[in-house]
One Martini backbone bead per residue (centre of mass of N, CA, C, O) as a GRO file, in nm:
protein
  437
    1UNK     BB    1   1.908  13.629  17.454
    2UNK     BB    2   1.809  13.850  17.246
    3UNK     BB    3   1.605  13.887  16.986
    4UNK     BB    4   1.778  14.064  16.794
    5UNK     BB    5   2.035  13.888  16.817
    6UNK     BB    6   1.911  13.623  16.714
    7UNK     BB    7   1.815  13.734  16.440
    8UNK     BB    8   2.095  13.820  16.343
    9UNK     BB    9   2.225  13.540  16.354
   10UNK     BB   10   2.027  13.401  16.157
   11UNK     BB   11   2.088  13.585  15.917
   12UNK     BB   12   2.391  13.522  15.894
   13UNK     BB   13   2.355  13.216  15.858
   14UNK     BB   14   2.183  13.234  15.599
   15UNK     BB   15   2.394  13.388  15.431
   16UNK     BB   16   2.617  13.176  15.453
   17UNK     BB   17   2.465  12.946  15.313
   18UNK     BB   18   2.418  13.090  15.046
   19UNK     BB   19   2.716  13.147  14.989
   20UNK     BB   20   2.810  12.851  14.988
   21UNK     BB   21   2.623  12.754  14.761
   22UNK     BB   22   2.727  12.953  14.547
   23UNK     BB   23   3.024  12.869  14.559
   24UNK     BB   24   2.984  12.575  14.478
   25UNK     BB   25   2.855  12.638  14.207
   26UNK     BB   26   3.094  12.791  14.087
   27UNK     BB   27   3.297  12.566  14.105
   28UNK     BB   28   3.144  12.359  13.926
   29UNK     BB   29   3.128  12.538  13.673
   30UNK     BB   30   3.431  12.578  13.634
   31UNK     BB   31   3.508  12.279  13.612
   32UNK     BB   32   3.329  12.218  13.367
   33UNK     BB   33   3.448  12.426  13.171
   34UNK     BB   34   3.740  12.326  13.178
   35UNK     BB   35   3.690  12.029  13.096
   36UNK     BB   36   3.559  12.095  12.828
   37UNK     BB   37   3.813  12.239  12.705
   38UNK     BB   38   4.036  12.002  12.777
   39UNK     BB   39   3.873  11.721  12.656
   40UNK     BB   40   3.756  11.843  12.394
   41UNK     BB   41   3.830  11.775  12.091
   42UNK     BB   42   3.842  11.863  11.764
   43UNK     BB   43   3.728  11.592  11.664
   44UNK     BB   44   3.469  11.614  11.836
   45UNK     BB   45   3.373  11.888  11.729
   46UNK     BB   46   3.349  11.792  11.421
   47UNK     BB   47   3.090  11.611  11.484
   48UNK     BB   48   2.909  11.890  11.513
   49UNK     BB   49   3.114  12.099  11.391
   50UNK     BB   50   3.316  12.337  11.204
   51UNK     BB   51   3.596  12.384  11.364
   52UNK     BB   52   3.852  12.290  11.150
   53UNK     BB   53   3.705  12.299  10.907
   54UNK     BB   54   3.612  12.389  10.619
   55UNK     BB   55   3.422  12.630  10.672
   56UNK     BB   56   3.169  12.776  10.805
   57UNK     BB   57   3.091  12.941  11.081
   58UNK     BB   58   3.220  13.141  11.318
   59UNK     BB   59   3.084  13.009  11.577
   60UNK     BB   60   3.214  12.719  11.507
   61UNK     BB   61   3.530  12.809  11.585
   62UNK     BB   62   3.433  12.771  11.879
   63UNK     BB   63   3.450  12.641  12.174
   64UNK     BB   64   3.245  12.532  12.414
   65UNK     BB   65   3.437  12.606  12.651
   66UNK     BB   66   3.473  12.900  12.571
   67UNK     BB   67   3.181  12.982  12.609
   68UNK     BB   68   3.161  12.903  12.907
   69UNK     BB   69   3.377  13.097  13.016
   70UNK     BB   70   3.254  13.363  12.905
   71UNK     BB   71   2.977  13.332  13.054
   72UNK     BB   72   3.095  13.314  13.352
   73UNK     BB   73   3.258  13.572  13.399
   74UNK     BB   74   3.036  13.792  13.464
   75UNK     BB   75   2.910  13.628  13.693
   76UNK     BB   76   3.165  13.626  13.878
   77UNK     BB   77   3.226  13.947  13.883
   78UNK     BB   78   2.899  14.066  13.935
   79UNK     BB   79   2.732  13.887  14.158
   80UNK     BB   80   2.981  13.944  14.359
   81UNK     BB   81   3.200  13.986  14.585
   82UNK     BB   82   3.568  14.014  14.591
   83UNK     BB   83   3.898  13.914  14.674
   84UNK     BB   84   4.216  14.094  14.685
   85UNK     BB   85   4.560  14.000  14.747
   86UNK     BB   86   4.814  14.180  14.701
   87UNK     BB   87   4.931  14.068  14.391
   88UNK     BB   88   4.642  14.026  14.264
   89UNK     BB   89   4.601  14.308  14.147
   90UNK     BB   90   4.829  14.294  13.938
   91UNK     BB   91   4.717  14.044  13.793
   92UNK     BB   92   4.446  14.161  13.714
   93UNK     BB   93   4.564  14.387  13.534
   94UNK     BB   94   4.723  14.198  13.346
   95UNK     BB   95   4.476  14.044  13.240
   96UNK     BB   96   4.334  14.289  13.116
   97UNK     BB   97   4.560  14.374  12.922
   98UNK     BB   98   4.593  14.109  12.773
   99UNK     BB   99   4.296  14.084  12.674
  100UNK     BB  100   4.284  14.352  12.517
  101UNK     BB  101   4.516  14.290  12.315
  102UNK     BB  102   4.396  14.029  12.203
  103UNK     BB  103   4.129  14.150  12.106
  104UNK     BB  104   4.266  14.351  11.898
  105UNK     BB  105   4.346  14.120  11.689
  106UNK     BB  106   4.075  14.050  11.563
  107UNK     BB  107   4.014  14.301  11.380
  108UNK     BB  108   4.284  14.285  11.232
  109UNK     BB  109   4.223  14.014  11.087
  110UNK     BB  110   3.974  14.116  10.940
  111UNK     BB  111   4.105  14.353  10.783
  112UNK     BB  112   4.338  14.149  10.651
  113UNK     BB  113   4.175  13.874  10.566
  114UNK     BB  114   4.209  13.675  10.856
  115UNK     BB  115   3.948  13.565  11.013
  116UNK     BB  116   4.003  13.255  11.057
  117UNK     BB  117   4.239  13.315  11.280
  118UNK     BB  118   4.072  13.430  11.525
  119UNK     BB  119   3.995  13.162  11.662
  120UNK     BB  120   4.280  13.102  11.770
  121UNK     BB  121   4.303  13.347  11.957
  122UNK     BB  122   4.051  13.290  12.131
  123UNK     BB  123   4.097  12.971  12.199
  124UNK     BB  124   4.400  13.017  12.324
  125UNK     BB  125   4.435  13.326  12.454
  126UNK     BB  126   4.176  13.474  12.549
  127UNK     BB  127   4.070  13.243  12.736
  128UNK     BB  128   4.303  13.262  12.937
  129UNK     BB  129   4.223  13.536  13.056
  130UNK     BB  130   3.939  13.451  13.146
  131UNK     BB  131   4.031  13.224  13.336
  132UNK     BB  132   4.196  13.406  13.524
  133UNK     BB  133   3.961  13.588  13.618
  134UNK     BB  134   3.791  13.358  13.728
  135UNK     BB  135   3.993  13.268  13.945
  136UNK     BB  136   4.003  13.549  14.103
  137UNK     BB  137   3.689  13.522  14.191
  138UNK     BB  138   3.825  13.325  14.375
  139UNK     BB  139   3.954  13.164  14.618
  140UNK     BB  140   4.228  12.986  14.714
  141UNK     BB  141   4.078  12.714  14.762
  142UNK     BB  142   3.933  12.700  14.488
  143UNK     BB  143   4.182  12.714  14.310
  144UNK     BB  144   4.319  12.463  14.419
  145UNK     BB  145   4.088  12.270  14.346
  146UNK     BB  146   4.107  12.324  14.040
  147UNK     BB  147   4.395  12.227  14.013
  148UNK     BB  148   4.332  11.936  14.101
  149UNK     BB  149   4.140  11.876  13.871
  150UNK     BB  150   4.344  11.918  13.639
  151UNK     BB  151   4.554  11.713  13.735
  152UNK     BB  152   4.361  11.474  13.733
  153UNK     BB  153   4.312  11.485  13.429
  154UNK     BB  154   4.607  11.433  13.342
  155UNK     BB  155   4.644  11.164  13.488
  156UNK     BB  156   4.414  11.021  13.342
  157UNK     BB  157   4.538  11.061  13.061
  158UNK     BB  158   4.791  10.891  13.120
  159UNK     BB  159   4.644  10.627  13.174
  160UNK     BB  160   4.499  10.607  12.903
  161UNK     BB  161   4.755  10.622  12.727
  162UNK     BB  162   4.883  10.362  12.835
  163UNK     BB  163   4.656  10.174  12.751
  164UNK     BB  164   4.673  10.243  12.449
  165UNK     BB  165   4.967  10.146  12.408
  166UNK     BB  166   4.910   9.848  12.488
  167UNK     BB  167   4.638   9.803  12.298
  168UNK     BB  168   4.627   9.978  12.033
  169UNK     BB  169   4.383  10.178  12.143
  170UNK     BB  170   4.152  10.426  12.106
  171UNK     BB  171   3.893  10.613  12.272
  172UNK     BB  172   3.928  10.855  12.086
  173UNK     BB  173   3.911  11.049  11.833
  174UNK     BB  174   4.144  11.016  11.534
  175UNK     BB  175   4.238  11.149  11.209
  176UNK     BB  176   4.533  11.088  11.201
  177UNK     BB  177   4.803  10.968  11.015
  178UNK     BB  178   5.041  10.718  11.122
  179UNK     BB  179   5.319  10.514  11.125
  180UNK     BB  180   5.279  10.522  11.444
  181UNK     BB  181   5.147  10.440  11.727
  182UNK     BB  182   4.973  10.692  11.928
  183UNK     BB  183   4.862  10.827  12.203
  184UNK     BB  184   4.610  11.070  12.364
  185UNK     BB  185   4.390  11.034  12.555
  186UNK     BB  186   4.246  11.358  12.640
  187UNK     BB  187   4.373  11.463  12.392
  188UNK     BB  188   4.458  11.571  12.052
  189UNK     BB  189   4.768  11.471  12.089
  190UNK     BB  190   5.055  11.314  12.159
  191UNK     BB  191   5.220  11.576  12.220
  192UNK     BB  192   5.014  11.688  12.423
  193UNK     BB  193   5.036  11.462  12.626
  194UNK     BB  194   5.338  11.494  12.687
  195UNK     BB  195   5.335  11.794  12.773
  196UNK     BB  196   5.129  11.768  13.007
  197UNK     BB  197   5.282  11.563  13.176
  198UNK     BB  198   5.538  11.733  13.214
  199UNK     BB  199   5.400  11.980  13.341
  200UNK     BB  200   5.253  11.843  13.588
  201UNK     BB  201   5.502  11.760  13.752
  202UNK     BB  202   5.562  12.057  13.862
  203UNK     BB  203   5.271  12.069  14.035
  204UNK     BB  204   5.246  11.831  14.233
  205UNK     BB  205   5.427  11.943  14.478
  206UNK     BB  206   5.190  12.177  14.537
  207UNK     BB  207   5.025  11.993  14.672
  208UNK     BB  208   4.819  11.836  14.950
  209UNK     BB  209   4.907  11.567  14.916
  210UNK     BB  210   5.020  11.288  14.974
  211UNK     BB  211   5.328  11.173  14.923
  212UNK     BB  212   5.249  10.905  14.774
  213UNK     BB  213   5.063  11.042  14.567
  214UNK     BB  214   5.280  11.219  14.433
  215UNK     BB  215   5.470  10.995  14.345
  216UNK     BB  216   5.268  10.835  14.173
  217UNK     BB  217   5.190  11.067  13.984
  218UNK     BB  218   5.470  11.110  13.860
  219UNK     BB  219   5.498  10.824  13.750
  220UNK     BB  220   5.248  10.829  13.567
  221UNK     BB  221   5.344  11.073  13.396
  222UNK     BB  222   5.601  10.944  13.288
  223UNK     BB  223   5.464  10.706  13.146
  224UNK     BB  224   5.273  10.878  12.970
  225UNK     BB  225   5.501  11.027  12.823
  226UNK     BB  226   5.627  10.774  12.699
  227UNK     BB  227   5.368  10.668  12.552
  228UNK     BB  228   5.333  10.919  12.352
  229UNK     BB  229   5.625  10.975  12.196
  230UNK     BB  230   5.748  11.234  12.337
  231UNK     BB  231   6.073  11.299  12.346
  232UNK     BB  232   6.114  11.586  12.449
  233UNK     BB  233   5.922  11.563  12.693
  234UNK     BB  234   6.069  11.325  12.833
  235UNK     BB  235   6.342  11.464  12.877
  236UNK     BB  236   6.224  11.699  13.038
  237UNK     BB  237   6.091  11.527  13.262
  238UNK     BB  238   6.350  11.403  13.374
  239UNK     BB  239   6.490  11.669  13.447
  240UNK     BB  240   6.262  11.783  13.622
  241UNK     BB  241   6.265  11.564  13.843
  242UNK     BB  242   6.556  11.619  13.938
  243UNK     BB  243   6.519  11.915  14.014
  244UNK     BB  244   6.299  11.872  14.225
  245UNK     BB  245   6.461  11.680  14.406
  246UNK     BB  246   6.713  11.885  14.461
  247UNK     BB  247   6.559  12.197  14.501
  248UNK     BB  248   6.323  12.130  14.669
  249UNK     BB  249   6.194  12.183  14.957
  250UNK     BB  250   6.189  12.017  15.272
  251UNK     BB  251   5.995  11.977  15.521
  252UNK     BB  252   6.110  11.948  15.847
  253UNK     BB  253   6.417  12.009  15.751
  254UNK     BB  254   6.727  12.037  15.756
  255UNK     BB  255   6.976  12.102  15.544
  256UNK     BB  256   7.139  11.849  15.619
  257UNK     BB  257   6.903  11.642  15.602
  258UNK     BB  258   6.828  11.703  15.312
  259UNK     BB  259   7.091  11.610  15.179
  260UNK     BB  260   7.076  11.320  15.278
  261UNK     BB  261   6.796  11.243  15.169
  262UNK     BB  262   6.849  11.317  14.868
  263UNK     BB  263   7.078  11.119  14.818
  264UNK     BB  264   6.913  10.864  14.868
  265UNK     BB  265   6.681  10.921  14.666
  266UNK     BB  266   6.860  10.950  14.416
  267UNK     BB  267   6.964  10.663  14.415
  268UNK     BB  268   6.684  10.531  14.389
  269UNK     BB  269   6.596  10.684  14.132
  270UNK     BB  270   6.817  10.578  13.941
  271UNK     BB  271   6.754  10.282  13.980
  272UNK     BB  272   6.449  10.298  13.911
  273UNK     BB  273   6.487  10.433  13.633
  274UNK     BB  274   6.635  10.201  13.497
  275UNK     BB  275   6.407   9.997  13.537
  276UNK     BB  276   6.189  10.159  13.390
  277UNK     BB  277   6.325  10.169  13.113
  278UNK     BB  278   6.330   9.864  13.071
  279UNK     BB  279   6.023   9.824  13.085
  280UNK     BB  280   5.945  10.021  12.857
  281UNK     BB  281   6.104   9.880  12.635
  282UNK     BB  282   5.966   9.599  12.665
  283UNK     BB  283   5.672   9.745  12.614
  284UNK     BB  284   5.717   9.967  12.367
  285UNK     BB  285   5.731  10.286  12.479
  286UNK     BB  286   6.047  10.338  12.339
  287UNK     BB  287   6.069  10.306  12.022
  288UNK     BB  288   6.148  10.607  11.932
  289UNK     BB  289   6.451  10.551  12.061
  290UNK     BB  290   6.583  10.337  11.867
  291UNK     BB  291   6.654  10.574  11.712
  292UNK     BB  292   6.732  10.851  11.605
  293UNK     BB  293   6.617  11.182  11.657
  294UNK     BB  294   6.705  11.235  11.344
  295UNK     BB  295   6.434  11.227  11.188
  296UNK     BB  296   6.166  11.305  11.006
  297UNK     BB  297   6.035  11.486  11.223
  298UNK     BB  298   6.280  11.663  11.277
  299UNK     BB  299   6.326  11.762  10.980
  300UNK     BB  300   6.048  11.904  10.952
  301UNK     BB  301   6.122  12.131  11.170
  302UNK     BB  302   6.355  12.240  10.981
  303UNK     BB  303   6.233  12.270  10.690
  304UNK     BB  304   6.008  12.488  10.743
  305UNK     BB  305   6.214  12.742  10.726
  306UNK     BB  306   6.216  12.751  10.405
  307UNK     BB  307   5.959  12.931  10.361
  308UNK     BB  308   6.102  13.215  10.366
  309UNK     BB  309   6.214  13.155  10.059
  310UNK     BB  310   5.895  13.132   9.927
  311UNK     BB  311   5.846  13.425  10.010
  312UNK     BB  312   5.782  13.740  10.057
  313UNK     BB  313   5.856  14.028  10.226
  314UNK     BB  314   5.562  14.112  10.257
  315UNK     BB  315   5.469  13.855  10.403
  316UNK     BB  316   5.665  13.882  10.645
  317UNK     BB  317   5.574  14.177  10.738
  318UNK     BB  318   5.228  14.133  10.695
  319UNK     BB  319   5.143  13.866  10.607
  320UNK     BB  320   4.923  13.570  10.574
  321UNK     BB  321   4.744  13.322  10.473
  322UNK     BB  322   4.735  13.009  10.604
  323UNK     BB  323   4.634  12.849  10.359
  324UNK     BB  324   4.856  12.950  10.167
  325UNK     BB  325   5.091  12.847  10.335
  326UNK     BB  326   5.013  12.545  10.333
  327UNK     BB  327   5.029  12.512  10.026
  328UNK     BB  328   5.333  12.564  10.006
  329UNK     BB  329   5.422  12.338  10.195
  330UNK     BB  330   5.294  12.105  10.033
  331UNK     BB  331   5.421  12.164   9.739
  332UNK     BB  332   5.741  12.247   9.814
  333UNK     BB  333   5.800  12.070  10.096
  334UNK     BB  334   5.620  11.814  10.153
  335UNK     BB  335   5.423  11.901  10.394
  336UNK     BB  336   5.133  11.853  10.585
  337UNK     BB  337   5.253  12.045  10.813
  338UNK     BB  338   5.290  12.308  11.071
  339UNK     BB  339   5.555  12.249  11.313
  340UNK     BB  340   5.561  12.588  11.391
  341UNK     BB  341   5.515  12.862  11.572
  342UNK     BB  342   5.697  13.085  11.446
  343UNK     BB  343   5.591  13.060  11.157
  344UNK     BB  344   5.291  13.115  11.205
  345UNK     BB  345   5.313  13.390  11.352
  346UNK     BB  346   5.471  13.547  11.136
  347UNK     BB  347   5.275  13.478  10.886
  348UNK     BB  348   5.015  13.597  11.017
  349UNK     BB  349   5.117  13.900  11.126
  350UNK     BB  350   5.396  13.960  11.100
  351UNK     BB  351   5.689  14.050  11.232
  352UNK     BB  352   5.622  14.293  11.419
  353UNK     BB  353   5.364  14.168  11.558
  354UNK     BB  354   5.498  13.903  11.642
  355UNK     BB  355   5.689  14.029  11.847
  356UNK     BB  356   5.469  14.154  12.027
  357UNK     BB  357   5.321  13.892  12.084
  358UNK     BB  358   5.556  13.743  12.221
  359UNK     BB  359   5.604  13.948  12.446
  360UNK     BB  360   5.323  13.923  12.571
  361UNK     BB  361   5.334  13.626  12.648
  362UNK     BB  362   5.590  13.635  12.828
  363UNK     BB  363   5.495  13.853  13.018
  364UNK     BB  364   5.247  13.705  13.123
  365UNK     BB  365   5.382  13.451  13.236
  366UNK     BB  366   5.596  13.604  13.420
  367UNK     BB  367   5.383  13.749  13.588
  368UNK     BB  368   5.265  13.483  13.713
  369UNK     BB  369   5.558  13.389  13.828
  370UNK     BB  370   5.571  13.589  14.035
  371UNK     BB  371   5.650  13.444  14.338
  372UNK     BB  372   5.672  13.166  14.258
  373UNK     BB  373   5.741  12.859  14.294
  374UNK     BB  374   5.970  12.649  14.166
  375UNK     BB  375   5.785  12.428  14.036
  376UNK     BB  376   5.634  12.631  13.854
  377UNK     BB  377   5.878  12.709  13.687
  378UNK     BB  378   5.952  12.428  13.585
  379UNK     BB  379   5.680  12.359  13.449
  380UNK     BB  380   5.671  12.606  13.256
  381UNK     BB  381   5.942  12.562  13.110
  382UNK     BB  382   5.868  12.287  13.003
  383UNK     BB  383   5.633  12.379  12.830
  384UNK     BB  384   5.779  12.585  12.646
  385UNK     BB  385   5.983  12.382  12.529
  386UNK     BB  386   5.772  12.177  12.422
  387UNK     BB  387   5.605  12.381  12.241
  388UNK     BB  388   5.841  12.423  12.025
  389UNK     BB  389   5.778  12.104  11.916
  390UNK     BB  390   5.485  12.216  11.857
  391UNK     BB  391   5.129  12.345  11.832
  392UNK     BB  392   5.041  12.492  12.102
  393UNK     BB  393   5.101  12.812  11.997
  394UNK     BB  394   4.946  12.759  11.680
  395UNK     BB  395   4.667  12.649  11.799
  396UNK     BB  396   4.376  12.490  11.904
  397UNK     BB  397   4.457  12.509  12.241
  398UNK     BB  398   4.463  12.451  12.612
  399UNK     BB  399   4.750  12.497  12.744
  400UNK     BB  400   4.753  12.795  12.832
  401UNK     BB  401   4.509  12.771  13.022
  402UNK     BB  402   4.630  12.557  13.207
  403UNK     BB  403   4.866  12.727  13.308
  404UNK     BB  404   4.699  12.952  13.435
  405UNK     BB  405   4.544  12.779  13.636
  406UNK     BB  406   4.793  12.658  13.785
  407UNK     BB  407   4.931  12.924  13.871
  408UNK     BB  408   4.678  13.029  14.038
  409UNK     BB  409   4.651  12.774  14.225
  410UNK     BB  410   4.997  12.761  14.296
  411UNK     BB  411   5.136  13.031  14.414
  412UNK     BB  412   5.134  12.876  14.691
  413UNK     BB  413   5.310  12.699  14.887
  414UNK     BB  414   5.240  12.449  15.122
  415UNK     BB  415   5.528  12.512  15.289
  416UNK     BB  416   5.433  12.802  15.320
  417UNK     BB  417   5.372  13.071  15.485
  418UNK     BB  418   5.040  13.202  15.568
  419UNK     BB  419   4.894  13.482  15.590
  420UNK     BB  420   4.589  13.613  15.748
  421UNK     BB  421   4.596  13.881  15.637
  422UNK     BB  422   4.359  14.123  15.448
  423UNK     BB  423   4.484  14.437  15.440
  424UNK     BB  424   4.647  14.496  15.175
  425UNK     BB  425   4.396  14.422  14.965
  426UNK     BB  426   4.074  14.555  14.849
  427UNK     BB  427   3.815  14.532  14.613
  428UNK     BB  428   3.597  14.361  14.782
  429UNK     BB  429   3.374  14.377  15.067
  430UNK     BB  430   3.373  14.050  15.168
  431UNK     BB  431   3.308  13.796  15.351
  432UNK     BB  432   3.479  13.494  15.444
  433UNK     BB  433   3.258  13.217  15.465
  434UNK     BB  434   3.437  13.024  15.284
  435UNK     BB  435   3.626  12.782  15.081
  436UNK     BB  436   3.455  12.851  14.784
  437UNK     BB  437   3.445  13.185  14.717
   0.00000   0.00000   0.00000
């Protein structure tokens, strides 16, 4: 081998090592930023800054994880070239449009005298766009690995929540007083724990984990969902599991053998499910199902809509301050909280902008779902239905960002053939030297 050829080979090898080291660093930074946003609850934030408390400076109203994601984004986008293939270019443009429109709402809220609510837009919705752009700056293997990290976090949260339900002791701070103990795991609220467990069930089949690991993970998530006391999420999770069992393709089996295998597994699942329900009831994890579901909590979610009769048409059309709205709810409806995303969104923005806001959110989610495998659709629909029964869409919560990360991580099913060609679309021409680039 000639000296110039050997020198060139050594140079390429050195560049590859540096690229791999940088890629691994980017992956670890993204994982840390995501976990910081997803696991540090508002109660923990309030121990350091006035995150959700009255008063405080504007910069205190944004989550530490939100700052981390925003700081990493320009570093990921501009520090090196990255590849976008096929539909990823369209998703990249959709993320930019979504982020720009969300950002435009911030000055609108300042102009209308509702600057305090801009933190909710940034912390819940704008950061989701930033996380999506950050994911696209990594290759498919790194995205999938980050998805595994997030799913692992939710599974761990389910385990912790189950332990909390059994021991009747929470590991993380929780300031709300409830009539009945409910665990929170690594989330901010019992309903958030239930919704995340139900959502994660839909994405577990898309992992490349061993089959027994996926089965155990789904079982753990079901138990964690039951332990959370989130009844709507648990019913959705049970239906979701059956849908996944019956309609998700099983690799390396003919259609006839799939039908036979699924019939046998369904029989075992129903039998095991009945046994599991009995165990959970005996362990006290299903106590909230002991009475009718039309209890005080259910009626509070219905009663809240009476607020539209207590405000003026001007408030409905142009919006009002959320603190003033909460005062009306407290004094006239005798409810401590507003557990309704439609009410908060309509009264915050006003009906016309609220409609546009809602259309933007659903367009964004369904744009990410385009060409996604069935389990991703099932998990996302489960999340959206569960979110309508809690405050996930109308408070400072990480659930929207989690959905974006999972959808971008598992856009391609592990059982689907993956073409190796990268000639369809290239945004930046850098060689793919590593698995975490």
